[in-house]
XYZ file of C-alpha atoms in Angstrom:
563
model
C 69.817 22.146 -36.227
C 67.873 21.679 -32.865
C 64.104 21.737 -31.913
C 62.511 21.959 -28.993
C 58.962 21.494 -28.594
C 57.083 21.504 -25.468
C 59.517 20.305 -23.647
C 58.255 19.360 -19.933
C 60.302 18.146 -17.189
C 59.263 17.113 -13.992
C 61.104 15.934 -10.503
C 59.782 12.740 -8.688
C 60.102 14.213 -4.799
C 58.692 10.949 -3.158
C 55.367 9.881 -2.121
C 52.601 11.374 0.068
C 49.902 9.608 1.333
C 51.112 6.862 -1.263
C 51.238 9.227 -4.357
C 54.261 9.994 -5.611
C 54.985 13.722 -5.764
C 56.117 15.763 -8.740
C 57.958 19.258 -9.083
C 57.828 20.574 -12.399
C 60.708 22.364 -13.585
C 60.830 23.092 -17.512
C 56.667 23.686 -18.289
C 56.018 23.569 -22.507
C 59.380 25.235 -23.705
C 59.767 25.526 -27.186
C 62.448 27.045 -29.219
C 64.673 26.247 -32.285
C 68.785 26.752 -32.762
C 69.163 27.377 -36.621
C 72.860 26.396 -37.752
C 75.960 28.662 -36.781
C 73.658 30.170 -34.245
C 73.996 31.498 -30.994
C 70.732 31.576 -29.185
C 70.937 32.759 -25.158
C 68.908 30.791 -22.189
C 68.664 33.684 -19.647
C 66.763 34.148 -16.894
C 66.983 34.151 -12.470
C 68.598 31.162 -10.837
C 65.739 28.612 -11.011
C 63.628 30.001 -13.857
C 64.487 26.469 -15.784
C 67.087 27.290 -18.057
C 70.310 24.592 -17.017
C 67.318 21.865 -16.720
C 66.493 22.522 -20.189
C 70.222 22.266 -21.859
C 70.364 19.536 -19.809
C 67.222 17.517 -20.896
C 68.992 17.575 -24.721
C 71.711 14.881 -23.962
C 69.331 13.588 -21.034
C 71.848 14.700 -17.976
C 69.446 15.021 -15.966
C 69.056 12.706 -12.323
C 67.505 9.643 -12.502
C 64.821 11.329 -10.921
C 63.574 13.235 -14.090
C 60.897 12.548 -16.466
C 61.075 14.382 -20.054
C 58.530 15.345 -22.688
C 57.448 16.722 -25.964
C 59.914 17.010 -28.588
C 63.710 17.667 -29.246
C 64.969 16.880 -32.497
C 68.629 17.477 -33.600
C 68.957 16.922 -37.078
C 66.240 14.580 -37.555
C 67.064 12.707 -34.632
C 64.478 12.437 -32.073
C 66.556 12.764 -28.579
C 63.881 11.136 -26.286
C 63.666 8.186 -27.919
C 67.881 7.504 -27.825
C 69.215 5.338 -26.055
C 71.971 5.499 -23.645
C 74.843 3.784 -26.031
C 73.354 6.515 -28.742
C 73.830 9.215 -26.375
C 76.986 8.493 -25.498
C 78.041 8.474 -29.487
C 76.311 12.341 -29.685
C 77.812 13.531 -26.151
C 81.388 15.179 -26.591
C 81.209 13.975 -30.534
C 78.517 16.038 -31.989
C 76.682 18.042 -28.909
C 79.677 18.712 -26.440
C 79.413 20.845 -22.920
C 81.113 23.560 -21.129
C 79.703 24.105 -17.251
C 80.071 26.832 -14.895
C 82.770 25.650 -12.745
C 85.442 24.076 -14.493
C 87.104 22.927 -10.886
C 84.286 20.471 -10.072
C 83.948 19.283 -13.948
C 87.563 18.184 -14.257
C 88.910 14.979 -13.053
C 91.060 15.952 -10.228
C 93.286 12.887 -10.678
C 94.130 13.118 -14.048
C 96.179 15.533 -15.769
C 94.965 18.061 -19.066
C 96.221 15.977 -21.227
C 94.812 12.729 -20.324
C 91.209 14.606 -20.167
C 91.199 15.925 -23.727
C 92.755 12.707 -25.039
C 90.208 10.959 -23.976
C 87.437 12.486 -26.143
C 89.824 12.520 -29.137
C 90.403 8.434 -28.526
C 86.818 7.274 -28.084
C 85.629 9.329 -30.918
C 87.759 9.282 -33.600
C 89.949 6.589 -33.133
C 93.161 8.458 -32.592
C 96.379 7.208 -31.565
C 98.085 8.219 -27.858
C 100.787 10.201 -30.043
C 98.618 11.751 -32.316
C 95.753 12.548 -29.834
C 98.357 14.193 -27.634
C 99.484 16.429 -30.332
C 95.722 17.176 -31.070
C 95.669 17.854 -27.628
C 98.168 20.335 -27.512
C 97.241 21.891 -30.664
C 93.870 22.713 -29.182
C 95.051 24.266 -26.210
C 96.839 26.277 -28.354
C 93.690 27.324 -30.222
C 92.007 28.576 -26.887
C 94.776 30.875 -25.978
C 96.354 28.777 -23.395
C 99.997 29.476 -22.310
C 102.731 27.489 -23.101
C 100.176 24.367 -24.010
C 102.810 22.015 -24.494
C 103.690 22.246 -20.361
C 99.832 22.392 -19.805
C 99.486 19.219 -20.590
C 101.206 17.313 -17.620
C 99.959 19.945 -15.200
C 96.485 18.919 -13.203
C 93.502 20.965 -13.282
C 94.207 22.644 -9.366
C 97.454 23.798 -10.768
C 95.708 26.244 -13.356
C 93.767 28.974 -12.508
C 89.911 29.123 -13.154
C 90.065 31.017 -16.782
C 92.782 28.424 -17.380
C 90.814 25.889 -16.350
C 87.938 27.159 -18.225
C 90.122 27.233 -21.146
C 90.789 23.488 -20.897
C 86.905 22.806 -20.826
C 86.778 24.314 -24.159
C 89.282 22.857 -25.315
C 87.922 19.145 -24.453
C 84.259 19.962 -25.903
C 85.726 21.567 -29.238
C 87.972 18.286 -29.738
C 85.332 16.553 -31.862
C 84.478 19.823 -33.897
C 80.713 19.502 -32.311
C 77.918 20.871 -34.194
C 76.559 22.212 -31.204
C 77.872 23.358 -27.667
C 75.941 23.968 -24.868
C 77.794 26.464 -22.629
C 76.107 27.028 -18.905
C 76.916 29.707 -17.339
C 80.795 29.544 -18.955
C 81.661 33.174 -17.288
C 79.992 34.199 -14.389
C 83.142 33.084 -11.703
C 85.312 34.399 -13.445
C 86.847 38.152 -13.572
C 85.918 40.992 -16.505
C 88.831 40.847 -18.243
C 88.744 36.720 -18.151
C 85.214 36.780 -18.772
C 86.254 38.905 -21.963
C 88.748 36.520 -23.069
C 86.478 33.659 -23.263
C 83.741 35.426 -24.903
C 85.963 36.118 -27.655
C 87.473 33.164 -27.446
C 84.138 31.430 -27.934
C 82.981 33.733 -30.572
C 85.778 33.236 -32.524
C 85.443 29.498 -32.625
C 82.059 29.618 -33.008
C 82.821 31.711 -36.641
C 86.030 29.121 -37.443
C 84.044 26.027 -36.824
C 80.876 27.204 -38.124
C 79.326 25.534 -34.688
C 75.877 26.528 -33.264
C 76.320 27.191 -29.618
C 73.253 27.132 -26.428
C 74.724 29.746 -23.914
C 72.948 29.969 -20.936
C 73.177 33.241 -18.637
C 71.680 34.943 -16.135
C 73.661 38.454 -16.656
C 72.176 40.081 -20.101
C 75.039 42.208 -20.278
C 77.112 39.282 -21.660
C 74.425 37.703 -23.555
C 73.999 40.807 -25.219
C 77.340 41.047 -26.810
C 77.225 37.101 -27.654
C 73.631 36.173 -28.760
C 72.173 36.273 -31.914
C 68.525 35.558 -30.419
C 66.948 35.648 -26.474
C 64.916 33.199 -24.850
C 63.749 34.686 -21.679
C 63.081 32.019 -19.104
C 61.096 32.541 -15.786
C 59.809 29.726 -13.337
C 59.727 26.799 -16.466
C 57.844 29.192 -18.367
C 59.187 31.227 -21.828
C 58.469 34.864 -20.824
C 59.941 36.179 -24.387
C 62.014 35.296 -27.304
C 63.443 36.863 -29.917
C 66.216 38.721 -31.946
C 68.609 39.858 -29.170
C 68.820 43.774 -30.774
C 64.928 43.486 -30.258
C 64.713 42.095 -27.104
C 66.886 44.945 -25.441
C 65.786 47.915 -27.808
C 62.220 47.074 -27.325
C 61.673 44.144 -24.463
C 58.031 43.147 -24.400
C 57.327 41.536 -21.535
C 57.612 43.399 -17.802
C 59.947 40.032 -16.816
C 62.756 40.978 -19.389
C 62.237 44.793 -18.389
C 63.029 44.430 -15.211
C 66.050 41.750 -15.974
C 67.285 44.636 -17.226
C 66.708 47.338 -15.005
C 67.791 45.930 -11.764
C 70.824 45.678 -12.943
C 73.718 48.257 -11.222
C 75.443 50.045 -14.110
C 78.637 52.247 -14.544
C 77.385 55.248 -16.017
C 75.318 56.392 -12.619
C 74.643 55.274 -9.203
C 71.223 54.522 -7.681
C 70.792 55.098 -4.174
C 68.946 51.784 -4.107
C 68.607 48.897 -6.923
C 64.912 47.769 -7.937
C 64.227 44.102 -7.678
C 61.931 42.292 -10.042
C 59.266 41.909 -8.133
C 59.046 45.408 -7.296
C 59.489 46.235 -11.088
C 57.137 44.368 -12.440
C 54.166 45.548 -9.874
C 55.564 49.218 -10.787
C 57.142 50.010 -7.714
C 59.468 52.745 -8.002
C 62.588 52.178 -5.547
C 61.991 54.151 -2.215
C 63.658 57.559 -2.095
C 62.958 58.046 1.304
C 65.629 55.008 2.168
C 68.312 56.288 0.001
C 70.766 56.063 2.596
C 72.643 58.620 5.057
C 75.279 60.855 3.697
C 78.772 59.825 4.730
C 81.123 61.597 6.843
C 84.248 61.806 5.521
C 85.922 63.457 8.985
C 84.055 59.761 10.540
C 87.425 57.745 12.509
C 89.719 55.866 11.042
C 88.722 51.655 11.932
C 90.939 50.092 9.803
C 94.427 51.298 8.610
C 96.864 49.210 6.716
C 100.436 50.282 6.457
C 102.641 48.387 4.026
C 101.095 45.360 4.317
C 102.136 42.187 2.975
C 101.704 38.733 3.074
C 103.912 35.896 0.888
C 102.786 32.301 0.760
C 106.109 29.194 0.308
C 105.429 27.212 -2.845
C 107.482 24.235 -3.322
C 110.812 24.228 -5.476
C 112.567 21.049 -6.745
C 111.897 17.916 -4.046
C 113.033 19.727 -0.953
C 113.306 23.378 -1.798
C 110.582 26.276 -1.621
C 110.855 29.875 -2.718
C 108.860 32.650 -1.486
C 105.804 34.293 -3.650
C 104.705 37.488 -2.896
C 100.804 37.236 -2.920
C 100.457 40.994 -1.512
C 103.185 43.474 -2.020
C 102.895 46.666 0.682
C 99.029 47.388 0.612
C 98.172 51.040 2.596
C 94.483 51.720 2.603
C 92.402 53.585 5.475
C 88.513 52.129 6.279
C 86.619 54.960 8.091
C 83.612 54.036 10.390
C 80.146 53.803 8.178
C 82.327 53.694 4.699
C 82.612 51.082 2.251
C 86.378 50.337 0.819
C 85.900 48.399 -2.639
C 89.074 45.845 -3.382
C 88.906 45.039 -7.004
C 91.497 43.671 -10.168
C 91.633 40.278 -11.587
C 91.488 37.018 -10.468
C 95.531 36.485 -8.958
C 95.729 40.051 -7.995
C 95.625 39.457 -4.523
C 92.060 41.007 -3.395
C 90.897 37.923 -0.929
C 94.558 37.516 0.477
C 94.326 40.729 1.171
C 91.588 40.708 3.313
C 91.957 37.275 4.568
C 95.278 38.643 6.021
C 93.550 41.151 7.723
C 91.720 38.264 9.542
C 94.297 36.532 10.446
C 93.011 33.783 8.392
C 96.132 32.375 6.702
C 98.138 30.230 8.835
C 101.490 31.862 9.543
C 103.585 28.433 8.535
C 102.243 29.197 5.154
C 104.316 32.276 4.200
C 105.553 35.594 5.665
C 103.159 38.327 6.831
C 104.982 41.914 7.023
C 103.408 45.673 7.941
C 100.570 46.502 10.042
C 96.897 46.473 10.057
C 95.497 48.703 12.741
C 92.270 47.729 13.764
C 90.721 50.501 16.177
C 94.492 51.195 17.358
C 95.943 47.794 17.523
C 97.952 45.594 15.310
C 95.856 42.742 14.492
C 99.259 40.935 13.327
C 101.134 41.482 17.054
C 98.524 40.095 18.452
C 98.013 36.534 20.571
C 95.909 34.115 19.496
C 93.598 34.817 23.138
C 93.814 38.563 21.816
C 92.343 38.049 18.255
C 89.696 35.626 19.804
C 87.714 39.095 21.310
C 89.260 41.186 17.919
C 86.780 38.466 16.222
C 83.791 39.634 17.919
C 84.308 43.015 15.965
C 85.315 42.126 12.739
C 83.721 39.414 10.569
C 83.754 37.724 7.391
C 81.126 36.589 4.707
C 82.850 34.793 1.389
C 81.733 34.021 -1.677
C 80.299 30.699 -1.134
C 77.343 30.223 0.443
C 76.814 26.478 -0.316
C 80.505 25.897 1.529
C 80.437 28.808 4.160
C 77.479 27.200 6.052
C 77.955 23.558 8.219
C 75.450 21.608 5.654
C 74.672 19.466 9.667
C 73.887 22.685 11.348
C 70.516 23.926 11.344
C 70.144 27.530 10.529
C 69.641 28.246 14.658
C 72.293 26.376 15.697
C 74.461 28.185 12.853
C 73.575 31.468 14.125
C 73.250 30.677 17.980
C 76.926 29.031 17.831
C 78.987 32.167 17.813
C 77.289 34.121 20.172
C 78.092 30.874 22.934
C 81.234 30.570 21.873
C 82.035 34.509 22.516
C 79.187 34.764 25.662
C 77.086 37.218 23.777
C 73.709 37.068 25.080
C 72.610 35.993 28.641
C 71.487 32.250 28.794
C 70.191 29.796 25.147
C 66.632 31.820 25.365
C 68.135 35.017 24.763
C 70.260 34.019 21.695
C 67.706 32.376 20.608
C 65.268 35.466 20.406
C 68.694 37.716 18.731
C 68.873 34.710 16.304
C 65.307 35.165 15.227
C 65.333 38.804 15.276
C 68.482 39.210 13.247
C 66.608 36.589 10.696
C 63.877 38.494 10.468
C 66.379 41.733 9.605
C 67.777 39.689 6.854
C 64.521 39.187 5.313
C 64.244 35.551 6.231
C 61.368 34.234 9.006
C 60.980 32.074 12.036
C 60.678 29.012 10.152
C 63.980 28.833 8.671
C 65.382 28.292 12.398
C 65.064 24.679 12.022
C 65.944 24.199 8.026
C 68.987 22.975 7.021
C 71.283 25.193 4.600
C 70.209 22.702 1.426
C 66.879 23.621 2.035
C 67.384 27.150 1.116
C 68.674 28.849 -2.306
C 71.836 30.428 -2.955
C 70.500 34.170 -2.090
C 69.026 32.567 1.184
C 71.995 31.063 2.295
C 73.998 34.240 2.097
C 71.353 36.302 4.237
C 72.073 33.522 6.590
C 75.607 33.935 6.320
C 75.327 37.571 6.892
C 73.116 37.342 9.728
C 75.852 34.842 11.435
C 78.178 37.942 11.517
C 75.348 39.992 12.691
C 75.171 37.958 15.671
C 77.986 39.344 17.533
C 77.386 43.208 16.626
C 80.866 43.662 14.277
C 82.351 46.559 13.358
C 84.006 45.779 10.356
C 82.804 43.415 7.337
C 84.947 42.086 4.399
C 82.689 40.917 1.958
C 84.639 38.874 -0.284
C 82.659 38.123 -3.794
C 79.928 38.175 -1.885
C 77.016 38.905 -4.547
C 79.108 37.170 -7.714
C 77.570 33.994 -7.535
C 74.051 35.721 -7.707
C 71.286 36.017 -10.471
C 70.845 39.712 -10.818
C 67.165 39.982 -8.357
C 68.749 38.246 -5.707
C 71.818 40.056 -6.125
C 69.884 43.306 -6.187
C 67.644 42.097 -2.518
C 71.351 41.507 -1.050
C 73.414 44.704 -1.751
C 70.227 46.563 -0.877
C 70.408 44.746 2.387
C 73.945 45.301 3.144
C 73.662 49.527 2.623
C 70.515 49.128 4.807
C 72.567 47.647 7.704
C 75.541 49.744 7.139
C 73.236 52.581 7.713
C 71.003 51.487 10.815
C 74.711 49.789 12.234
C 76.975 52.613 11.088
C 79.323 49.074 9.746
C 82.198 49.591 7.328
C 83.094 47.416 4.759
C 85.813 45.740 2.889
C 84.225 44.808 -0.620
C 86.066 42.901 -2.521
C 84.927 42.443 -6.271
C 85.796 41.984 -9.674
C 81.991 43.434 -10.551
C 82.571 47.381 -11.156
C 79.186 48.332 -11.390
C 78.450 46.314 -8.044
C 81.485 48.397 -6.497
C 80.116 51.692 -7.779
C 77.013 51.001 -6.212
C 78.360 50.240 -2.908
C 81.787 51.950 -2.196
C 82.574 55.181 -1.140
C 86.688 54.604 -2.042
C 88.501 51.810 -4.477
C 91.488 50.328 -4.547
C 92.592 48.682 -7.741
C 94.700 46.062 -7.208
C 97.300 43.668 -9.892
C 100.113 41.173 -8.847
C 99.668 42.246 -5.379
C 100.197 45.673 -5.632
C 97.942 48.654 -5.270
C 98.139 50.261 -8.910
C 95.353 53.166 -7.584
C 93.595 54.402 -5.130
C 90.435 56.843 -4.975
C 86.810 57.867 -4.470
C 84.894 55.239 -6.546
C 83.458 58.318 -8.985
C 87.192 59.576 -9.733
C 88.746 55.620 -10.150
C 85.686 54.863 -12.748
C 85.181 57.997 -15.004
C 88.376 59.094 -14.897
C 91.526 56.288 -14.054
C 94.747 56.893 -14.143
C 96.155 53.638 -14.957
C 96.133 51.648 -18.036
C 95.362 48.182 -15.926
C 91.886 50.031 -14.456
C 91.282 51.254 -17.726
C 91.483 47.863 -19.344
C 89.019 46.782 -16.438
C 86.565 49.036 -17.376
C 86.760 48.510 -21.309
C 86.243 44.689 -20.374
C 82.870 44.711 -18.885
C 80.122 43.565 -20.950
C 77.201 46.245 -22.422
C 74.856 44.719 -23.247
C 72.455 45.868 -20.669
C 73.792 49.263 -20.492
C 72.351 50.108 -23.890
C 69.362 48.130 -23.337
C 68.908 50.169 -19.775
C 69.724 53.455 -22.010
């Protein structure tokens, strides 16, 4: 159906010295998708693979320059131009991205957005695209689809609104969908739903389907065949039960190995790098044993926290986001906070904070922060609570002031709270605590764009560094991560927890990431704590149905590829 043959893309960065400067990307990539197909892009964040989907329906920057070869049935794709395109794109090649929030038109509703295909396609009618529309949502497994239709995308949640980009590239019946990186925001047991979802359709429609992925444990349960992608450069291809029974190249070996897995935990993940030169992961740092008699830091009694959601044109009702959470956090421990997306993990710690404003919705119990309730007290009195317990989200690209430069990001908070004696000193505990993080002088005067996603949330961990905390809550921090960088970070954070003695909230829908760093888990659904253990008793032997069904959901591919 597809051919690609040595594709190269390259970037035009602007000129030097009057020659204009180019990045190459996507090196001589060649590969073919037979019909009803899946073949798997995977690789680290980038290793070329989104650049390459993207090059097939030319959705690239204006920036990019393409060649070689890519043929879809008999067509040749370079040579089309952009009223050709537009005939293939959505009709015959269609898309699904990695977050559905920012490829959805916030200003129109569902339905208008998978009319539209449905009308500049195939001619439809408003009626009869409509009941298309609905029809399809129906086919994805979307809940009452007939109301979905007048409801906007922030309305939904993200596996909903993933649901609706499936829905709008499977209008046409496409020969081929690209889908980049359709899973890896959302939680297991969503993630599970729309691989099925996807393979199901894939079988009904007879469609051949580009899936690009860094995490092997979904691609394989999904793929048919592997491309293995590293710096613009195919590492390894092939049948996917070959690839992970018998990887050849040390690249895909160590994709696969320094991954955390369920079935035992390391004292300390191997990054690529490392795996590929050999290195075994150092015993000697394999961390300090805990103490379980260590004091109690953070103690939540019967905490809860309710947000007002609007009801009719002046009314509001109450919705319980967190329904009496009790937890203890002793000093040097790590607490994991994990269940689906909804369940009430990040309001849970955000409470904690203090970072919901209190005209939102009702905040009840207590969280007792070395021996004071962080909810009794003034806003003068959590100011100097901050100092001691810190935050670092999921974000990195939004968590950082794009106009700060990574000194002033880091110098900011220690002026604000008078850590440090004059701008020279904080300077020095900036660079210091940079260097701790793995990052070096230089980056004191870079912006956050100029760094990747990995980089930017060493920075953000250094900035709560910076003031010496206590207590971390880590909220997805390592989700948005290829698995290397992902590896470098949690490695990191048990490194500090150790030379700092700093406990930590962990909030995750990741199990194997929990396992590897928690010492205690909380499972949590519809804002109540279902269970609560040591992370060894929760995973091999739960006592709920909901945790079980968390565990059955996580993809295994890697796990008998590791094995």
């Amino acid at each position: 159906m597809l051919t690609i043959g040595d594709l190269r893309v390259a970037f035009r960065m602007g000129k030097e010295d009057g020659v204009v400067r180019r990045v190459e990307a996507v090196r001589g990539v060649s590969f073919d998708i037979p019909e009803n197909t899946t073949v798997a892009l995977v690789g680290e964040s980038g290793s070329g693979k989104s650049v390459t989907a993207m090059s097939i329906l030319n959705l690239l920057p204006d920036n990019a320059e393409r060649s070689g070869a890519i043929s879809f049935q008999g067509r040749d794709m370079l040579a089309l131009g952009r009223d050709d395109l537009q005939r293939i794109r959505g009709k015959e090649i269609a898309c699904v991205f990695q977050d559905p929030m920012s490829s959805l038109n916030p200003v129109f509703t569902v339905g208008q957005q998978i009319v539209e295909p449905l009308v500049k396609h195939l001619g439809l009618g408003r009626r009869a695209a409509m009941e298309r529309a609905e029809a399809l949502l129906g086919e994805v497994g979307m809940p009452e689809p007939k109301r979905r239709l007048a409801a906007y995308p922030h309305q939904l949640s993200g596996g909903q609104q993933q649901r609706v980009m499936i829905a709008m590239a499977l209008a046409c019946e496409p020969k081929l969908l690209i889908a980049d990186e359709p899973t890896t925001a959302l939680d297991v047991t969503i993630q599970r739903q729309i691989l099925e979802l996807l393979g199901r359709l894939k079988e009904k429609h007879r469609m051949s389907m580009l899936f690009i992925s860094h995490d092997l444990g979904v691609v394989g349960e999904i793929a048919d065949h592997v491309v293995v992608m590293r710096n613009g450069v195919i590492r390894e291809q092939g049948p996917v039960a070959g690839i992970f029974a018998d990887p050849k190249d040390a690249y895909t070996r160590a994709l696969l190995a320094c991954r955390p897995t369920l079935e035992q935990r390391a004292p300390r993940l191997r990054v690529v790098d490392d795996h590929i030169a050999g290195l075994a992961a150092p015993v000697a740092m394999a961390g300090k044993p805990k103490d379980p008699a260590a004091r109690v830091i953070v103690e939540a009694k019967a905490l809860t926290k309710s947000f007002w959601i609007r009801s009719g044109v002046f009314g509001r009702k109450e919705f319980a986001a967190v329904k009496g959470a009790t937890f203890k956090l002793r000093a040097g421990h790590t607490l994991g906070v994990v269940g689906e997306s909804g369940s009430g993990k990040t309001t849970l710690g955000l409470t904690l904070l203090r970072l919901h404003e209190p005209s939102g919705g009702p905040v009840g119990g207590q969280a007792i922060f070395d021996g004071r309730d962080l909810l009794a007290l003034s806003k003068a009195e959590m100011l100097a609570m901050r100092r001691r317990i810190q935050v670092v989200f999921q974000n990195p690209y939004a968590s950082l002031n794009p106009r700060f430069t990574i000194g002033q990001t880091l110098v900011e908070p220690m002026t604000i709270h008078g850590v440090g004696s004059d701008p020279a000193d904080r300077e020095a505990r900036a660079r210091s605590l940079l260097a701790k993080v793995g990052l070096d002088d230089t980056a004191m005067v870079k912006y956050p764009h100029e760094f990747s996603g990995g980089q930017r949330q060493r920075v953000a961990i250094a900035r709560c560094l910076t003031l010496s905390p206590e207590v971390l809550v880590l909220d997805e921090a390592v989700s948005a991560l290829d698995v290397s960088v992902q590896a470098q970070v949690l490695n990191l954070l048990k490194d500090l927890q150790d030379e700092f003695g700093l406990a930590y909230i962990f909030i995750s829908h990741d199990l194997a990431v929990v396992r590897f760093m928690a010492d205690e888990v909380i499972v949590m659904k519809d804002g109540d704590v279902v269970e609560q253990a040591g992370v060894e008793q929760i995973l091999e032997h739960p006592q709920q149905d909901y945790t079980r069904r968390l565990l059955t959901a996580i993809p295994r591919g890697y796990v008998a590829a590791a094995a």
